[in-house]
Amino acid sequence: MASNAQGEQAAKPQIQPCRYKTGKTLGAGSYSVVKECVHIDTGRFYAAKVINKRMMQGREHMVRNEIVVLKRVSMGHQNILTLVDYFETMNNLYLVTDLALGGELFDRICRKGSYYESDAADLIRATLSAVAYLHDHGIVHRDLKPENLLFRTPEDNADLLIADFGLSRIMDEEAFHVLTTTCGTPGYMAPEIFKKTGHGKPVDVWAIGVITYFLLCGYTPFDRDSNLEEMQAILIADYSFTPLEYWRSVSLSAREFIKRCLTIDPQQRMTAHEALSHPFVNDEIREREGGREQGGDLLPGIKKNFNARRTLHAAIDTIMAINKLREGGGGGVDGGGDECGSEEGGEWE
Ligand code: ADP
Ligand code: MG
């Protein structure tokens, strides 16, 4: 819009020449495209989150917030993505972070040969430890979900990294009203977010409960036909460990862990630190009570459930993308072009 462009000009943002060359697309989020990039001087590889300024219109605070949060915490914990650089060009904002070469959490699980409850517990422990660190620093992530959990490398023992701090907020900062309820699915959101009675640290523990449920069966606990029904189910924590065939071999301690996360009253819910000492994520207790392969291989059931839903969601995503294009007059994330020496096709070697 013309008025917006004038506003940007008036603000005179710092425009710098780009010191990176971008390559293939690694992923796309609600308001950004993430591309592989190489620093021209050092030859080092990174990930660049490219955000088109035209797409931002009014949502600049989300990027600024992500930068502030990442700067504050990104060096301090091995399970949090490190922010390396930040700059803007005429049309885009660039957040340069470490490259997570191991892919998204769930894709990785699906590629494994076998997968046990103890593997899920390890992943949850890593996530919780980063979340407890964030909470100790007064930061709530607010957008924890499998797509925002990435592996650092393709190796088996790779660190899991929390990415995407776009919605997180530093708690003592003057509250800004993020569009929590309008972006994405409500799937991982805590009841108090819909009730507008709170969005503090407990929302992350709720999300961890949903992620844990998902990691054990391949579908989310409040999955319904519409967002409205899903939200209504969340408000009364209407979920169960069914169909039985996918839950039969899941331990009581895992179920109890989920229950303590999916507790409606945020005050009664476990804290991240309490969750870290729960038997479900405690390796020694697990070893004592039957070993790592107890409960059997969960992978066949998970893959089946996940693929069934992925097909459905892909169809919904396509419809949403079409609607978005119609709304925005065709301006995609890359609408302004990548001014950072992009190599079309993404090959630079
Ligand atoms: P958004 O805020 O738009 O959701 P994200 O930060 O979640 O953006 O990134 C979108 C997707 O891009 C992620 O789900 C992931 O697949 C991919 N991605 C993000 N950061 C990295 C990274 N550092 N390395 C590799 N892939 C990444
Ligand atoms: Mg994301």
Short mmCIF file of C-alpha atoms and ligand atoms in Angstrom, two decimals:
data_model
loop_
_atom_site.label_atom_id
_atom_site.label_comp_id
_atom_site.label_asym_id
_atom_site.label_seq_id
_atom_site.Cartn_x
_atom_site.Cartn_y
_atom_site.Cartn_z
CA MET A 1 0.00 0.00 0.00
CA ALA A 2 1.28 3.46 -0.87
CA SER A 3 0.78 4.92 2.58
CA ASN A 4 2.79 2.12 4.10
CA ALA A 5 5.68 2.53 1.69
CA GLN A 6 5.87 6.21 2.57
CA GLY A 7 5.92 5.34 6.24
CA GLU A 8 8.87 3.06 5.68
CA GLN A 9 10.74 5.71 3.76
CA ALA A 10 10.17 8.21 6.50
CA ALA A 11 11.62 5.80 9.04
CA LYS A 12 14.81 5.45 6.91
CA PRO A 13 15.85 1.95 7.85
CA GLN A 14 19.55 1.07 7.82
CA ILE A 15 20.18 -0.58 4.48
CA GLN A 16 23.40 -2.54 4.17
CA PRO A 17 24.99 -4.43 1.29
CA CYS A 18 24.41 -8.13 1.68
CA ARG A 19 27.37 -10.20 2.80
CA TYR A 20 25.58 -13.50 2.22
CA LYS A 21 24.53 -15.49 -0.79
CA THR A 22 21.28 -17.42 -0.38
CA GLY A 23 20.58 -20.88 -1.69
CA LYS A 24 17.83 -23.46 -1.44
CA THR A 25 14.71 -23.00 0.63
CA LEU A 26 14.73 -24.91 3.91
CA GLY A 27 11.23 -24.18 5.04
CA ALA A 28 8.46 -21.64 5.13
CA GLY A 29 6.51 -20.25 8.02
CA SER A 30 3.51 -18.04 8.37
CA TYR A 31 5.37 -14.88 7.45
CA SER A 32 8.80 -15.92 6.25
CA VAL A 33 10.89 -18.14 4.04
CA VAL A 34 13.98 -19.76 5.49
CA LYS A 35 16.88 -20.27 3.08
CA GLU A 36 20.28 -21.82 3.31
CA CYS A 37 22.97 -19.14 2.96
CA VAL A 38 26.72 -18.81 2.84
CA HIS A 39 28.75 -15.93 4.24
CA ILE A 40 30.71 -14.60 1.28
CA ASP A 41 33.89 -13.75 3.22
CA THR A 42 34.16 -16.81 5.45
CA GLY A 43 32.44 -19.46 3.32
CA ARG A 44 30.46 -20.56 6.38
CA PHE A 45 26.93 -21.87 5.98
CA TYR A 46 23.94 -20.54 7.90
CA ALA A 47 20.16 -20.33 7.68
CA ALA A 48 18.59 -17.00 6.77
CA LYS A 49 15.01 -16.24 7.66
CA VAL A 50 13.90 -13.87 4.92
CA ILE A 51 10.92 -11.73 5.74
CA ASN A 52 9.42 -9.53 3.09
CA LYS A 53 8.70 -6.09 4.50
CA ARG A 54 5.51 -5.80 2.50
CA MET A 55 4.24 -8.93 4.22
CA MET A 56 4.97 -7.47 7.61
CA GLN A 57 2.58 -4.52 7.52
CA GLY A 58 1.85 -4.02 11.18
CA ARG A 59 3.62 -7.16 12.31
CA GLU A 60 7.11 -5.68 12.52
CA HIS A 61 6.97 -6.15 16.27
CA MET A 62 7.05 -9.91 15.76
CA VAL A 63 10.41 -9.72 14.02
CA ARG A 64 11.82 -7.16 16.40
CA ASN A 65 10.67 -9.36 19.24
CA GLU A 66 12.30 -12.43 17.78
CA ILE A 67 15.59 -10.54 17.45
CA VAL A 68 15.49 -9.23 20.99
CA VAL A 69 14.69 -12.65 22.42
CA LEU A 70 17.26 -14.51 20.32
CA LYS A 71 19.97 -11.99 21.18
CA ARG A 72 19.26 -12.43 24.85
CA VAL A 73 19.21 -16.20 25.03
CA SER A 74 20.64 -17.73 21.89
CA MET A 75 24.19 -18.26 23.15
CA GLY A 76 23.21 -19.66 26.51
CA HIS A 77 21.70 -23.08 25.87
CA GLN A 78 22.61 -25.95 23.58
CA ASN A 79 18.96 -26.55 22.66
CA ILE A 80 18.26 -23.01 21.48
CA LEU A 81 18.99 -21.81 17.95
CA THR A 82 21.80 -19.21 17.81
CA LEU A 83 21.25 -15.86 16.12
CA VAL A 84 24.39 -15.02 14.16
CA ASP A 85 23.51 -11.83 12.32
CA TYR A 86 20.65 -9.53 11.46
CA PHE A 87 20.30 -7.01 8.65
CA GLU A 88 17.82 -5.60 6.20
CA THR A 89 17.84 -4.83 2.50
CA MET A 90 15.43 -2.63 0.58
CA ASN A 91 12.59 -5.15 0.61
CA ASN A 92 13.54 -7.81 3.12
CA LEU A 93 14.61 -8.45 6.69
CA TYR A 94 17.18 -11.18 7.28
CA LEU A 95 17.72 -13.14 10.46
CA VAL A 96 20.83 -15.27 10.12
CA THR A 97 20.98 -18.25 12.46
CA ASP A 98 22.87 -21.49 12.78
CA LEU A 99 21.89 -24.04 10.20
CA ALA A 100 19.87 -26.92 11.56
CA LEU A 101 20.76 -29.65 9.10
CA GLY A 102 18.87 -32.43 10.83
CA GLY A 103 15.39 -31.31 9.79
CA GLU A 104 12.14 -30.91 11.69
CA LEU A 105 11.34 -33.12 14.65
CA PHE A 106 8.58 -35.20 13.21
CA ASP A 107 10.04 -35.75 9.74
CA ARG A 108 13.11 -37.10 11.44
CA ILE A 109 11.13 -39.50 13.61
CA CYS A 110 9.29 -40.79 10.55
CA ARG A 111 12.60 -41.55 8.84
CA LYS A 112 13.85 -43.64 11.75
CA GLY A 113 13.83 -47.44 11.71
CA SER A 114 12.25 -47.76 15.13
CA TYR A 115 11.05 -45.42 17.84
CA TYR A 116 10.31 -46.11 21.47
CA GLU A 117 8.63 -44.22 24.29
CA SER A 118 12.10 -43.61 25.71
CA ASP A 119 13.07 -41.77 22.48
CA ALA A 120 10.06 -39.49 22.89
CA ALA A 121 11.06 -38.94 26.53
CA ASP A 122 14.60 -37.91 25.47
CA LEU A 123 13.18 -35.38 23.00
CA ILE A 124 10.80 -33.97 25.58
CA ARG A 125 13.61 -33.73 28.16
CA ALA A 126 15.76 -31.68 25.73
CA THR A 127 12.84 -29.41 24.90
CA LEU A 128 11.93 -28.97 28.55
CA SER A 129 15.45 -28.13 29.52
CA ALA A 130 15.53 -25.30 26.95
CA VAL A 131 12.07 -24.15 28.02
CA ALA A 132 13.10 -24.13 31.71
CA TYR A 133 16.11 -22.03 30.69
CA LEU A 134 13.86 -19.57 28.82
CA HIS A 135 11.48 -19.37 31.77
CA ASP A 136 14.37 -18.72 34.15
CA HIS A 137 15.20 -15.75 31.92
CA GLY A 138 11.63 -14.44 32.00
CA ILE A 139 10.84 -15.53 28.46
CA VAL A 140 7.76 -17.44 27.31
CA HIS A 141 8.09 -19.06 23.88
CA ARG A 142 4.33 -19.26 23.17
CA ASP A 143 4.64 -21.11 19.88
CA LEU A 144 6.06 -24.50 20.81
CA LYS A 145 5.09 -27.16 18.27
CA PRO A 146 6.92 -29.86 16.34
CA GLU A 147 7.56 -27.59 13.29
CA ASN A 148 9.54 -25.26 15.52
CA LEU A 149 11.78 -28.00 16.89
CA LEU A 150 14.75 -28.76 14.65
CA PHE A 151 17.76 -31.05 14.82
CA ARG A 152 21.21 -29.49 14.60
CA THR A 153 22.71 -32.29 12.46
CA PRO A 154 21.50 -35.47 10.74
CA GLU A 155 23.42 -37.61 13.26
CA ASP A 156 21.50 -39.85 15.64
CA ASN A 157 22.59 -38.06 18.80
CA ALA A 158 22.06 -34.54 17.39
CA ASP A 159 20.83 -31.72 19.63
CA LEU A 160 17.21 -30.75 19.33
CA LEU A 161 16.88 -26.98 18.89
CA ILE A 162 14.03 -24.66 19.71
CA ALA A 163 13.55 -22.26 16.79
CA ASP A 164 11.08 -19.54 15.87
CA PHE A 165 10.82 -17.01 18.63
CA GLY A 166 8.40 -14.87 16.64
CA LEU A 167 5.64 -15.05 19.19
CA SER A 168 7.63 -15.22 22.37
CA ARG A 169 7.69 -12.29 24.64
CA ILE A 170 9.78 -11.01 27.46
CA MET A 171 7.43 -11.06 30.37
CA ASP A 172 8.25 -7.79 32.03
CA GLU A 173 7.84 -5.97 28.73
CA GLU A 174 4.64 -3.96 28.29
CA ALA A 175 2.14 -6.54 27.06
CA PHE A 176 1.53 -6.40 23.35
CA HIS A 177 -1.44 -8.13 21.88
CA VAL A 178 -0.10 -10.72 19.54
CA LEU A 179 -2.51 -12.29 17.12
CA THR A 180 -2.26 -15.59 18.93
CA THR A 181 -5.75 -16.67 18.20
CA THR A 182 -5.70 -15.64 14.55
CA CYS A 183 -2.54 -17.35 13.36
CA GLY A 184 -2.14 -21.04 12.83
CA THR A 185 -4.17 -23.84 14.33
CA PRO A 186 -5.17 -23.73 17.97
CA GLY A 187 -3.75 -27.24 18.41
CA TYR A 188 -0.95 -26.40 20.82
CA MET A 189 -2.54 -23.41 22.56
CA ALA A 190 -3.46 -23.43 26.24
CA PRO A 191 -7.06 -22.76 27.41
CA GLU A 192 -6.11 -19.53 29.19
CA ILE A 193 -5.05 -18.05 25.83
CA PHE A 194 -8.61 -18.40 24.53
CA LYS A 195 -10.09 -17.23 27.81
CA LYS A 196 -7.70 -14.28 27.65
CA THR A 197 -6.89 -14.86 31.30
CA GLY A 198 -3.20 -15.47 30.87
CA HIS A 199 -0.35 -16.24 28.54
CA GLY A 200 2.54 -16.76 30.89
CA LYS A 201 5.02 -19.58 31.33
CA PRO A 202 2.34 -22.27 31.85
CA VAL A 203 1.29 -21.99 28.16
CA ASP A 204 4.62 -23.54 27.18
CA VAL A 205 4.12 -26.49 29.53
CA TRP A 206 0.66 -27.05 28.05
CA ALA A 207 2.20 -27.07 24.56
CA ILE A 208 4.77 -29.62 25.77
CA GLY A 209 1.88 -31.80 26.92
CA VAL A 210 0.35 -31.63 23.43
CA ILE A 211 3.72 -32.34 21.81
CA THR A 212 4.29 -35.33 24.12
CA TYR A 213 0.86 -36.75 23.26
CA PHE A 214 1.62 -36.25 19.57
CA LEU A 215 5.06 -37.86 19.85
CA LEU A 216 3.51 -40.98 21.34
CA CYS A 217 0.68 -41.56 18.85
CA GLY A 218 1.08 -39.35 15.75
CA TYR A 219 -2.03 -37.18 16.24
CA THR A 220 -2.81 -34.27 18.55
CA PRO A 221 -5.20 -34.62 21.53
CA PHE A 222 -7.71 -31.97 20.49
CA ASP A 223 -7.76 -32.60 16.74
CA ARG A 224 -11.27 -31.83 15.52
CA ASP A 225 -12.95 -31.00 12.21
CA SER A 226 -12.85 -27.25 12.76
CA ASN A 227 -10.76 -24.74 14.70
CA LEU A 228 -13.84 -23.80 16.72
CA GLU A 229 -14.48 -27.36 17.87
CA GLU A 230 -10.80 -27.78 18.59
CA MET A 231 -10.83 -24.65 20.74
CA GLN A 232 -13.92 -25.85 22.63
CA ALA A 233 -12.20 -29.17 23.33
CA ILE A 234 -9.11 -27.37 24.60
CA LEU A 235 -11.14 -25.18 26.97
CA ILE A 236 -12.43 -28.23 28.83
CA ALA A 237 -9.34 -30.39 28.22
CA ASP A 238 -11.51 -32.87 26.37
CA TYR A 239 -9.02 -35.53 25.31
CA SER A 240 -8.44 -39.20 26.00
CA PHE A 241 -5.83 -41.83 25.34
CA THR A 242 -7.80 -43.41 22.51
CA PRO A 243 -8.14 -45.24 20.14
CA LEU A 244 -6.80 -47.84 22.52
CA GLU A 245 -4.73 -49.63 19.90
CA TYR A 246 -2.27 -46.70 19.81
CA TRP A 247 -2.09 -46.23 23.57
CA ARG A 248 -2.13 -49.76 24.92
CA SER A 249 1.64 -49.98 25.28
CA VAL A 250 2.21 -46.40 26.47
CA SER A 251 3.29 -46.26 30.12
CA LEU A 252 1.21 -44.88 32.97
CA SER A 253 3.99 -42.44 33.74
CA ALA A 254 3.79 -40.98 30.20
CA ARG A 255 0.02 -40.55 30.55
CA GLU A 256 0.40 -38.99 33.95
CA PHE A 257 3.03 -36.59 32.56
CA ILE A 258 0.61 -35.53 29.80
CA LYS A 259 -2.19 -35.07 32.34
CA ARG A 260 -0.01 -32.86 34.51
CA CYS A 261 0.77 -30.69 31.44
CA LEU A 262 -2.81 -30.62 30.08
CA THR A 263 -4.25 -29.30 33.33
CA ILE A 264 -6.76 -26.53 32.64
CA ASP A 265 -5.81 -24.34 35.61
CA PRO A 266 -2.37 -22.88 34.80
CA GLN A 267 -1.68 -22.59 38.53
CA GLN A 268 -2.18 -26.33 39.02
CA ARG A 269 -0.17 -27.28 35.93
CA MET A 270 3.42 -28.50 36.40
CA THR A 271 6.15 -25.91 35.89
CA ALA A 272 8.93 -26.67 33.41
CA HIS A 273 11.26 -27.48 36.30
CA GLU A 274 8.71 -29.80 37.93
CA ALA A 275 8.20 -31.49 34.57
CA LEU A 276 11.96 -32.05 34.29
CA SER A 277 11.92 -34.13 37.43
CA HIS A 278 8.85 -36.18 36.45
CA PRO A 279 9.57 -39.94 36.17
CA PHE A 280 8.59 -39.91 32.46
CA VAL A 281 11.68 -37.89 31.52
CA ASN A 282 13.88 -39.50 34.15
CA ASP A 283 16.25 -42.00 32.56
CA GLU A 284 17.33 -43.77 35.73
CA ILE A 285 13.79 -44.60 36.74
CA ARG A 286 13.09 -45.85 33.22
CA GLU A 287 16.14 -48.13 33.23
CA ARG A 288 15.10 -49.55 36.58
CA GLU A 289 11.54 -50.15 35.45
CA GLY A 290 12.12 -52.10 32.29
CA GLY A 291 14.67 -50.52 29.97
CA ARG A 292 14.60 -48.33 26.87
CA GLU A 293 12.61 -50.59 24.62
CA GLN A 294 9.78 -51.08 27.05
CA GLY A 295 6.36 -50.71 25.45
CA GLY A 296 7.65 -51.74 22.04
CA ASP A 297 8.15 -49.89 18.76
CA LEU A 298 5.67 -47.01 18.36
CA LEU A 299 6.74 -46.12 14.83
CA PRO A 300 4.26 -48.13 12.70
CA GLY A 301 1.21 -46.66 14.47
CA ILE A 302 2.64 -43.15 14.51
CA LYS A 303 3.45 -43.18 10.80
CA LYS A 304 0.01 -44.44 9.94
CA ASN A 305 -1.75 -41.75 11.97
CA PHE A 306 0.57 -38.99 10.89
CA ASN A 307 0.29 -39.72 7.19
CA ALA A 308 -3.50 -39.94 7.35
CA ARG A 309 -3.68 -36.46 8.84
CA ARG A 310 -0.91 -35.00 6.71
CA THR A 311 -2.89 -35.68 3.55
CA LEU A 312 -5.90 -33.88 5.01
CA HIS A 313 -3.89 -30.92 6.28
CA ALA A 314 -2.01 -30.56 2.99
CA ALA A 315 -5.38 -30.13 1.27
CA ILE A 316 -6.43 -27.51 3.83
CA ASP A 317 -3.08 -25.68 3.51
CA THR A 318 -3.50 -25.49 -0.25
CA ILE A 319 -6.92 -23.91 0.10
CA MET A 320 -5.58 -21.45 2.67
CA ALA A 321 -2.63 -20.54 0.43
CA ILE A 322 -4.97 -19.87 -2.47
CA ASN A 323 -7.13 -17.64 -0.29
CA LYS A 324 -4.06 -15.78 0.96
CA LEU A 325 -2.89 -15.15 -2.59
CA ARG A 326 -6.30 -13.79 -3.52
CA GLU A 327 -6.30 -11.51 -0.49
CA GLY A 328 -2.78 -10.23 -0.95
CA GLY A 329 -2.96 -9.66 -4.69
CA GLY A 330 -0.30 -12.26 -5.37
CA GLY A 331 2.44 -10.83 -3.16
CA GLY A 332 4.19 -13.87 -1.78
CA VAL A 333 6.93 -13.82 0.81
CA ASP A 334 9.43 -13.53 -1.98
CA GLY A 335 7.37 -10.93 -3.78
CA GLY A 336 10.06 -8.28 -3.53
CA GLY A 337 12.72 -10.65 -4.74
CA ASP A 338 15.65 -11.86 -2.70
CA GLU A 339 18.23 -9.11 -2.96
CA CYS A 340 20.87 -11.21 -1.36
CA GLY A 341 22.50 -12.75 -4.41
CA SER A 342 20.14 -15.67 -4.55
CA GLU A 343 20.96 -18.54 -6.83
CA GLU A 344 17.78 -19.62 -8.53
CA GLY A 345 17.26 -23.31 -8.12
CA GLY A 346 19.31 -23.12 -5.01
CA GLU A 347 22.53 -24.71 -6.29
CA TRP A 348 25.74 -22.86 -5.77
CA GLU A 349 28.21 -25.66 -6.09
P1 ADP B 1 8.00 -18.90 11.04
O1 ADP B 1 8.19 -17.95 12.16
O2 ADP B 1 7.61 -18.17 9.79
O3 ADP B 1 7.12 -20.07 11.38
P2 ADP B 1 10.33 -20.58 11.42
O4 ADP B 1 11.45 -19.92 12.15
O5 ADP B 1 9.49 -21.54 12.21
O6 ADP B 1 9.44 -19.48 10.70
O7 ADP B 1 10.91 -21.34 10.16
C1 ADP B 1 10.06 -21.98 9.22
C2 ADP B 1 10.63 -23.35 8.84
O8 ADP B 1 11.94 -23.19 8.24
C3 ADP B 1 10.87 -24.27 10.04
O9 ADP B 1 9.71 -24.99 10.37
C4 ADP B 1 12.01 -25.15 9.53
O10 ADP B 1 11.52 -26.18 8.71
C5 ADP B 1 12.82 -24.21 8.65
N1 ADP B 1 13.93 -23.61 9.41
C6 ADP B 1 13.86 -22.56 10.24
N2 ADP B 1 15.03 -22.24 10.79
C7 ADP B 1 15.92 -23.15 10.30
C8 ADP B 1 17.34 -23.38 10.49
N3 ADP B 1 18.06 -22.61 11.30
N4 ADP B 1 17.91 -24.40 9.82
C9 ADP B 1 17.15 -25.18 8.99
N5 ADP B 1 15.84 -25.03 8.77
C10 ADP B 1 15.21 -24.03 9.41
MG MG B 2 7.52 -21.70 12.74
#
